[in-house]
CSV table of C-alpha atoms in Angstrom, one decimal:
chain,number,residue,atom,x,y,z
I,1,UNK,CA,0.3,-0.1,-0.1
I,2,UNK,CA,2.6,2.4,1.0
I,3,UNK,CA,4.4,1.2,-2.0
I,4,UNK,CA,1.7,2.3,-4.5
I,5,UNK,CA,0.8,5.8,-2.8
I,6,UNK,CA,4.2,6.7,-2.7
I,7,UNK,CA,5.0,5.9,-6.6
I,8,UNK,CA,1.7,7.9,-7.0
I,9,UNK,CA,3.5,10.9,-5.8
I,10,UNK,CA,6.1,10.7,-8.1
I,11,UNK,CA,3.3,10.3,-10.9
I,12,UNK,CA,1.2,13.3,-9.5
I,13,UNK,CA,4.0,15.7,-9.9
I,14,UNK,CA,4.9,14.2,-13.5
I,15,UNK,CA,1.1,14.9,-14.3
I,16,UNK,CA,1.6,18.6,-12.9
I,17,UNK,CA,4.5,19.3,-15.1
I,18,UNK,CA,2.5,18.0,-18.4
I,19,UNK,CA,-0.5,20.4,-17.1
I,20,UNK,CA,2.0,23.8,-15.4
I,21,UNK,CA,4.8,23.8,-17.8
I,22,UNK,CA,5.3,25.4,-21.0
I,23,UNK,CA,5.1,23.4,-23.9
I,24,UNK,CA,8.6,24.0,-24.6
I,25,UNK,CA,9.8,22.7,-21.6
I,26,UNK,CA,11.5,19.1,-20.8
I,27,UNK,CA,9.1,16.9,-19.3
I,28,UNK,CA,10.3,14.5,-17.1
I,29,UNK,CA,8.1,11.9,-17.7
I,30,UNK,CA,9.3,12.2,-21.4
I,31,UNK,CA,13.3,12.0,-20.7
I,32,UNK,CA,15.4,10.2,-23.2
I,33,UNK,CA,16.5,8.4,-19.6
I,34,UNK,CA,19.9,7.3,-18.6
I,35,UNK,CA,22.4,4.9,-19.8
I,36,UNK,CA,21.6,2.3,-17.5
I,37,UNK,CA,18.2,1.5,-16.6
I,38,UNK,CA,17.4,1.4,-13.0
I,39,UNK,CA,13.8,1.9,-11.4
I,40,UNK,CA,12.2,4.9,-10.9
I,41,UNK,CA,11.9,6.3,-7.4
I,42,UNK,CA,8.7,6.7,-5.6
I,43,UNK,CA,8.5,10.2,-4.7
I,44,UNK,CA,11.1,12.3,-7.4
I,45,UNK,CA,10.7,12.5,-11.3
I,46,UNK,CA,14.4,12.0,-12.7
I,47,UNK,CA,15.7,15.5,-13.0
I,48,UNK,CA,14.9,16.4,-9.2
I,49,UNK,CA,17.3,12.9,-8.6
I,50,UNK,CA,19.6,14.0,-10.5
I,51,UNK,CA,19.9,17.3,-8.7
I,52,UNK,CA,20.1,15.5,-5.7
I,53,UNK,CA,22.7,13.0,-7.3
I,54,UNK,CA,24.5,16.0,-7.9
I,55,UNK,CA,24.3,18.0,-4.7
I,56,UNK,CA,25.5,15.0,-2.7
I,57,UNK,CA,28.3,14.1,-4.5
I,58,UNK,CA,31.9,14.1,-3.9
I,59,UNK,CA,32.7,16.6,-6.7
I,60,UNK,CA,30.3,19.0,-5.9
I,61,UNK,CA,31.5,19.6,-2.4
I,62,UNK,CA,35.3,20.0,-3.3
I,63,UNK,CA,34.2,22.9,-6.0
I,64,UNK,CA,34.5,24.9,-2.4
I,65,UNK,CA,38.0,24.7,-2.5
I,66,UNK,CA,38.5,25.4,-6.3
I,67,UNK,CA,39.4,28.4,-8.0
I,68,UNK,CA,37.1,30.9,-9.6
I,69,UNK,CA,39.2,33.6,-11.2
I,70,UNK,CA,41.8,34.8,-8.0
I,71,UNK,CA,43.9,32.4,-7.0
I,72,UNK,CA,44.4,33.0,-3.0
I,73,UNK,CA,42.4,35.8,-2.6
I,74,UNK,CA,43.3,37.7,0.7
I,75,UNK,CA,39.5,38.0,2.2
I,76,UNK,CA,36.7,35.5,2.5
I,77,UNK,CA,34.3,37.0,0.0
I,78,UNK,CA,35.5,36.4,-3.5
I,79,UNK,CA,34.0,33.4,-5.1
I,80,UNK,CA,34.8,30.1,-5.4
I,81,UNK,CA,33.9,27.4,-7.9
I,82,UNK,CA,30.9,26.9,-5.7
I,83,UNK,CA,29.8,29.9,-5.4
I,84,UNK,CA,30.1,30.6,-8.8
I,85,UNK,CA,28.0,27.6,-9.4
I,86,UNK,CA,25.2,28.5,-7.0
I,87,UNK,CA,25.1,31.9,-8.6
I,88,UNK,CA,24.3,30.1,-11.9
I,89,UNK,CA,21.8,27.9,-10.7
I,90,UNK,CA,20.1,31.0,-8.8
I,91,UNK,CA,19.8,32.9,-12.5
I,92,UNK,CA,19.0,29.8,-13.9
I,93,UNK,CA,16.2,28.7,-11.5
I,94,UNK,CA,14.6,32.4,-11.8
I,95,UNK,CA,14.7,32.3,-15.6
I,96,UNK,CA,13.1,28.9,-16.0
I,97,UNK,CA,10.4,30.2,-13.5
I,98,UNK,CA,9.6,33.1,-15.6
I,99,UNK,CA,9.2,30.5,-18.8
I,100,UNK,CA,7.4,27.8,-16.8
I,101,UNK,CA,10.3,25.7,-18.0
I,102,UNK,CA,11.9,22.7,-15.9
I,103,UNK,CA,13.1,23.8,-13.0
I,104,UNK,CA,15.1,21.0,-11.7
I,105,UNK,CA,16.2,19.8,-15.1
I,106,UNK,CA,18.0,23.4,-14.9
I,107,UNK,CA,19.1,23.0,-11.7
I,108,UNK,CA,20.9,20.1,-12.2
I,109,UNK,CA,22.9,21.1,-15.2
I,110,UNK,CA,23.2,24.1,-13.5
I,111,UNK,CA,24.9,22.6,-10.2
I,112,UNK,CA,27.0,20.0,-12.4
I,113,UNK,CA,28.2,22.1,-15.3
I,114,UNK,CA,31.5,22.8,-13.4
I,115,UNK,CA,32.4,19.4,-11.7
I,116,UNK,CA,35.4,18.8,-13.8
I,117,UNK,CA,37.3,22.1,-13.4
I,118,UNK,CA,40.7,21.7,-12.7
I,119,UNK,CA,42.3,23.0,-9.4
I,120,UNK,CA,43.0,26.9,-10.0
I,121,UNK,CA,40.5,27.6,-12.6
I,122,UNK,CA,41.2,28.0,-16.2
I,123,UNK,CA,44.9,28.2,-15.5
I,124,UNK,CA,44.5,24.6,-14.6
I,125,UNK,CA,42.6,23.9,-17.9
I,126,UNK,CA,45.0,25.1,-19.9
I,127,UNK,CA,48.1,23.4,-18.2
I,128,UNK,CA,46.1,20.1,-18.7
I,129,UNK,CA,45.3,20.9,-22.2
I,130,UNK,CA,48.5,21.6,-23.0
I,131,UNK,CA,50.7,18.5,-21.9
I,132,UNK,CA,48.2,15.7,-22.1
I,133,UNK,CA,47.9,14.2,-25.9
I,134,UNK,CA,44.1,13.1,-24.9
I,135,UNK,CA,43.6,17.0,-24.8
I,136,UNK,CA,41.4,18.5,-21.9
I,137,UNK,CA,38.3,20.3,-21.6
I,138,UNK,CA,36.2,21.4,-18.3
I,139,UNK,CA,32.7,20.8,-19.7
I,140,UNK,CA,34.1,17.6,-21.2
I,141,UNK,CA,35.6,16.1,-17.7
I,142,UNK,CA,32.5,17.1,-15.8
I,143,UNK,CA,30.5,15.1,-17.8
I,144,UNK,CA,33.0,12.4,-17.5
I,145,UNK,CA,32.9,12.9,-13.9
I,146,UNK,CA,29.2,12.3,-13.7
I,147,UNK,CA,29.4,9.3,-16.1
I,148,UNK,CA,32.0,7.4,-14.9
I,149,UNK,CA,34.2,8.8,-12.1
I,150,UNK,CA,32.0,9.3,-9.4
I,151,UNK,CA,30.9,6.5,-6.8
I,152,UNK,CA,34.6,4.8,-7.5
I,153,UNK,CA,33.8,4.1,-11.4
I,154,UNK,CA,30.2,3.6,-11.0
I,155,UNK,CA,29.1,7.5,-12.1
I,156,UNK,CA,26.2,9.5,-11.2
I,157,UNK,CA,23.9,7.4,-14.1
I,158,UNK,CA,22.1,11.0,-14.8
I,159,UNK,CA,19.8,11.3,-17.7
I,160,UNK,CA,20.7,12.2,-21.1
I,161,UNK,CA,19.6,15.8,-20.7
I,162,UNK,CA,21.4,16.6,-17.8
I,163,UNK,CA,24.3,15.4,-19.6
I,164,UNK,CA,23.5,17.0,-22.5
I,165,UNK,CA,23.1,20.5,-21.0
I,166,UNK,CA,26.5,20.0,-18.8
I,167,UNK,CA,28.8,18.9,-21.6
I,168,UNK,CA,27.1,22.2,-24.0
I,169,UNK,CA,27.4,24.8,-21.7
I,170,UNK,CA,30.3,26.9,-22.9
I,171,UNK,CA,29.5,29.7,-25.5
I,172,UNK,CA,30.2,27.4,-27.9
I,173,UNK,CA,28.0,24.8,-26.6
I,174,UNK,CA,24.4,23.8,-28.6
I,175,UNK,CA,22.4,22.5,-25.9
I,176,UNK,CA,19.1,20.1,-27.1
I,177,UNK,CA,17.1,21.7,-24.4
I,178,UNK,CA,15.4,25.1,-23.6
I,179,UNK,CA,17.0,24.1,-20.0
I,180,UNK,CA,20.2,23.5,-20.8
I,181,UNK,CA,19.9,26.7,-22.8
I,182,UNK,CA,19.4,28.8,-20.0
I,183,UNK,CA,22.3,27.4,-18.0
I,184,UNK,CA,24.6,28.3,-21.0
I,185,UNK,CA,23.4,31.9,-20.7
I,186,UNK,CA,23.0,32.0,-16.9
I,187,UNK,CA,26.6,30.8,-16.6
I,188,UNK,CA,27.9,34.2,-18.7
I,189,UNK,CA,25.8,36.5,-17.0
I,190,UNK,CA,26.7,35.1,-13.5
I,191,UNK,CA,30.5,35.0,-14.2
I,192,UNK,CA,30.7,38.5,-15.8
I,193,UNK,CA,28.8,40.2,-13.0
I,194,UNK,CA,30.4,38.3,-10.0
I,195,UNK,CA,34.1,38.9,-11.7
I,196,UNK,CA,33.0,42.6,-11.6
I,197,UNK,CA,32.3,42.4,-8.2
I,198,UNK,CA,35.5,40.8,-7.3
I,199,UNK,CA,38.0,42.7,-8.9
I,200,UNK,CA,36.2,45.7,-7.9
I,201,UNK,CA,36.8,44.0,-4.2
I,202,UNK,CA,40.5,43.6,-4.9
I,203,UNK,CA,41.3,47.3,-6.3
I,204,UNK,CA,41.8,45.8,-10.0
I,205,UNK,CA,39.0,47.8,-11.1
I,206,UNK,CA,36.8,50.4,-10.5
I,207,UNK,CA,33.1,51.0,-11.8
I,208,UNK,CA,34.3,54.4,-13.3
I,209,UNK,CA,36.5,52.0,-15.3
I,210,UNK,CA,34.0,50.1,-17.3
I,211,UNK,CA,33.1,52.0,-20.4
I,212,UNK,CA,30.1,54.3,-20.6
I,213,UNK,CA,28.3,52.7,-23.3
I,214,UNK,CA,28.3,49.2,-21.6
I,215,UNK,CA,26.6,50.9,-18.4
I,216,UNK,CA,24.2,52.6,-19.9
I,217,UNK,CA,22.3,49.7,-21.5
I,218,UNK,CA,23.2,47.2,-18.8
I,219,UNK,CA,23.4,49.2,-15.6
I,220,UNK,CA,26.1,51.1,-13.5
I,221,UNK,CA,26.0,48.3,-10.8
I,222,UNK,CA,26.1,44.7,-10.2
I,223,UNK,CA,22.6,44.5,-9.3
I,224,UNK,CA,21.4,46.7,-11.9
I,225,UNK,CA,23.6,44.5,-14.8
I,226,UNK,CA,22.0,41.6,-13.3
I,227,UNK,CA,18.4,42.8,-13.2
I,228,UNK,CA,18.9,44.1,-17.2
I,229,UNK,CA,20.0,40.7,-18.4
I,230,UNK,CA,17.7,38.2,-16.5
I,231,UNK,CA,15.1,40.7,-17.4
I,232,UNK,CA,15.8,40.6,-21.0
I,233,UNK,CA,16.7,37.0,-21.3
I,234,UNK,CA,12.9,36.3,-19.7
I,235,UNK,CA,11.2,38.9,-22.0
I,236,UNK,CA,12.6,38.0,-25.2
I,237,UNK,CA,12.2,34.3,-24.5
I,238,UNK,CA,8.8,34.4,-23.2
I,239,UNK,CA,6.6,31.9,-25.5
I,240,UNK,CA,9.1,31.1,-27.5
I,241,UNK,CA,10.4,27.6,-28.6
I,242,UNK,CA,13.9,29.3,-28.0
I,243,UNK,CA,16.2,31.0,-25.5
I,244,UNK,CA,17.8,34.3,-26.3
I,245,UNK,CA,18.4,37.9,-25.5
I,246,UNK,CA,17.9,41.0,-27.5
I,247,UNK,CA,20.4,42.4,-29.8
I,248,UNK,CA,21.3,45.2,-28.3
I,249,UNK,CA,21.6,43.7,-24.6
I,250,UNK,CA,23.3,40.4,-26.2
I,251,UNK,CA,25.6,42.9,-28.0
I,252,UNK,CA,26.5,44.9,-24.5
I,253,UNK,CA,27.5,41.4,-22.7
I,254,UNK,CA,29.7,40.5,-25.3
I,255,UNK,CA,31.4,43.7,-25.1
I,256,UNK,CA,31.8,43.7,-21.6
I,257,UNK,CA,33.0,40.5,-21.9
I,258,UNK,CA,35.7,40.9,-23.8
I,259,UNK,CA,36.2,44.5,-21.7
I,260,UNK,CA,36.7,41.5,-18.7
I,261,UNK,CA,39.4,39.3,-20.3
I,262,UNK,CA,41.4,42.4,-21.8
I,263,UNK,CA,41.5,44.0,-18.0
I,264,UNK,CA,40.6,41.7,-15.4
I,265,UNK,CA,41.0,37.8,-16.9
I,266,UNK,CA,44.6,38.8,-18.0
I,267,UNK,CA,45.4,41.4,-15.7
I,268,UNK,CA,48.8,40.6,-13.6
I,269,UNK,CA,47.4,41.7,-10.6
I,270,UNK,CA,44.8,38.9,-10.4
I,271,UNK,CA,46.6,36.5,-12.5
I,272,UNK,CA,50.3,37.2,-11.7
I,273,UNK,CA,50.2,33.5,-10.1
I,274,UNK,CA,48.8,31.9,-12.7
I,275,UNK,CA,52.2,30.7,-14.3
I,276,UNK,CA,53.5,29.5,-10.9
I,277,UNK,CA,50.3,27.3,-11.2
I,278,UNK,CA,50.2,26.2,-14.6
I,279,UNK,CA,53.7,24.6,-14.2
I,280,UNK,CA,52.9,22.9,-10.5
I,281,UNK,CA,49.9,21.0,-12.4
I,282,UNK,CA,52.8,20.3,-15.3
I,283,UNK,CA,54.9,19.0,-12.9
I,284,UNK,CA,52.3,16.4,-11.4
I,285,UNK,CA,51.4,15.7,-14.7
I,286,UNK,CA,54.5,14.8,-16.0
I,287,UNK,CA,55.4,12.8,-12.4
I,288,UNK,CA,51.7,10.6,-12.5
I,289,UNK,CA,52.9,9.8,-16.3
I,290,UNK,CA,56.2,8.5,-15.2
I,291,UNK,CA,55.5,7.0,-11.9
I,292,UNK,CA,51.7,5.8,-12.5
I,293,UNK,CA,52.4,3.6,-9.6
I,294,UNK,CA,51.6,6.7,-7.2
I,295,UNK,CA,48.1,6.8,-8.9
I,296,UNK,CA,45.3,5.6,-6.3
I,297,UNK,CA,44.3,2.3,-6.5
I,298,UNK,CA,40.5,3.3,-8.5
I,299,UNK,CA,42.7,5.4,-10.9
I,300,UNK,CA,44.7,2.1,-11.6
I,301,UNK,CA,42.2,0.1,-12.3
I,302,UNK,CA,41.1,2.7,-15.0
I,303,UNK,CA,44.0,1.9,-16.8
I,304,UNK,CA,44.2,-1.8,-15.8
I,305,UNK,CA,40.9,-2.9,-16.0
I,306,UNK,CA,38.9,-0.8,-18.4
I,307,UNK,CA,41.7,0.2,-20.7
I,308,UNK,CA,41.6,4.2,-20.1
I,309,UNK,CA,44.6,5.5,-21.3
I,310,UNK,CA,47.1,6.7,-19.1
I,311,UNK,CA,47.2,10.5,-20.0
I,312,UNK,CA,43.3,10.5,-19.5
I,313,UNK,CA,43.4,9.0,-16.1
I,314,UNK,CA,46.0,11.2,-14.8
I,315,UNK,CA,44.2,14.4,-16.1
I,316,UNK,CA,41.3,12.5,-13.8
I,317,UNK,CA,43.5,12.4,-10.5
I,318,UNK,CA,44.7,15.9,-11.2
I,319,UNK,CA,41.1,17.6,-12.3
I,320,UNK,CA,39.8,16.1,-9.6
I,321,UNK,CA,42.2,17.9,-6.8
I,322,UNK,CA,41.1,21.1,-4.9
I,323,UNK,CA,43.7,24.0,-5.1
I,324,UNK,CA,45.1,23.0,-1.8
I,325,UNK,CA,45.7,19.2,-2.5
I,326,UNK,CA,47.1,19.7,-5.6
I,327,UNK,CA,49.8,22.3,-3.8
I,328,UNK,CA,50.3,19.7,-0.7
I,329,UNK,CA,51.2,16.9,-3.7
I,330,UNK,CA,53.4,18.8,-6.0
I,331,UNK,CA,55.0,19.7,-2.0
I,332,UNK,CA,54.9,15.8,-1.3
I,333,UNK,CA,56.4,14.8,-4.5
I,334,UNK,CA,59.1,17.7,-5.3
I,335,UNK,CA,60.0,19.4,-1.9
I,336,UNK,CA,62.1,17.9,0.3
I,337,UNK,CA,60.6,17.3,4.3
I,338,UNK,CA,63.4,19.3,5.6
I,339,UNK,CA,62.2,22.3,3.3
I,340,UNK,CA,58.3,21.7,3.4
I,341,UNK,CA,56.6,24.8,5.0
I,342,UNK,CA,53.7,22.8,7.4
């Protein structure tokens, strides 16, 4: 009786989606499913279940100790990869709710989109991509995390729609769901604005340094710019089978993004330590390629029993490290104990 009643709860939620959501929404009952079939949850539709799996996984928890933009910032209020992820999820859910799209799918994609990010932000991503024959891209690594690396090689077995949204969240991506397209835009909206906020806090940028033309269109504070961008996405996408922005606002956001690349993302004050971080990860990569026996057992199993290439598995291990753990491993492998700082 209780099992039938619990199953009825999930079915009622699926029926609510069919009745209440936009005709363009991705319905839980219509998901393309998981790579490995499994019994449905009694009370949760599939996308809610995926969201919960991501939220409770170890890779998600490690994001709190991974760099967003600023390496070793002096202060508690700078963004980390985790706080960035939460801001993306908040923006994406706001848009999804206003458009009557699937919030659970949207949030699952947002929470999972950066799970595969290497330590030290994009500097770490560049370093691994340069040294590994297999290449390295954080969005593909995020998919690899949820498909294989989590739960000691079992993966999280997420739905196709969540994995598609994670894979296609970069600017060049083409998500197959509107929820994925929301996250793709929310990611840029979040990082452009919170990176401005962090840059101002760090004395690298002042509000008046942002060109007047961008501020006139988007707003004169971080709050105003977020408000403008989120409203524009909602109003331009409402009742349509696509997610977009007005030409004027989209151009201003693109110009602001390029301004940030020129003045913050490549600014020596913000990025002066990146070369050291890149060299650190490259040294770790070299060490584990030359001495694979130093890899943890679960990673050795990927090579020996699943036939994964060594460079891919070494990238898996290093990408999963936090900034602090990568630094500690470097010290352990390369710095004599007598010189180590404890």
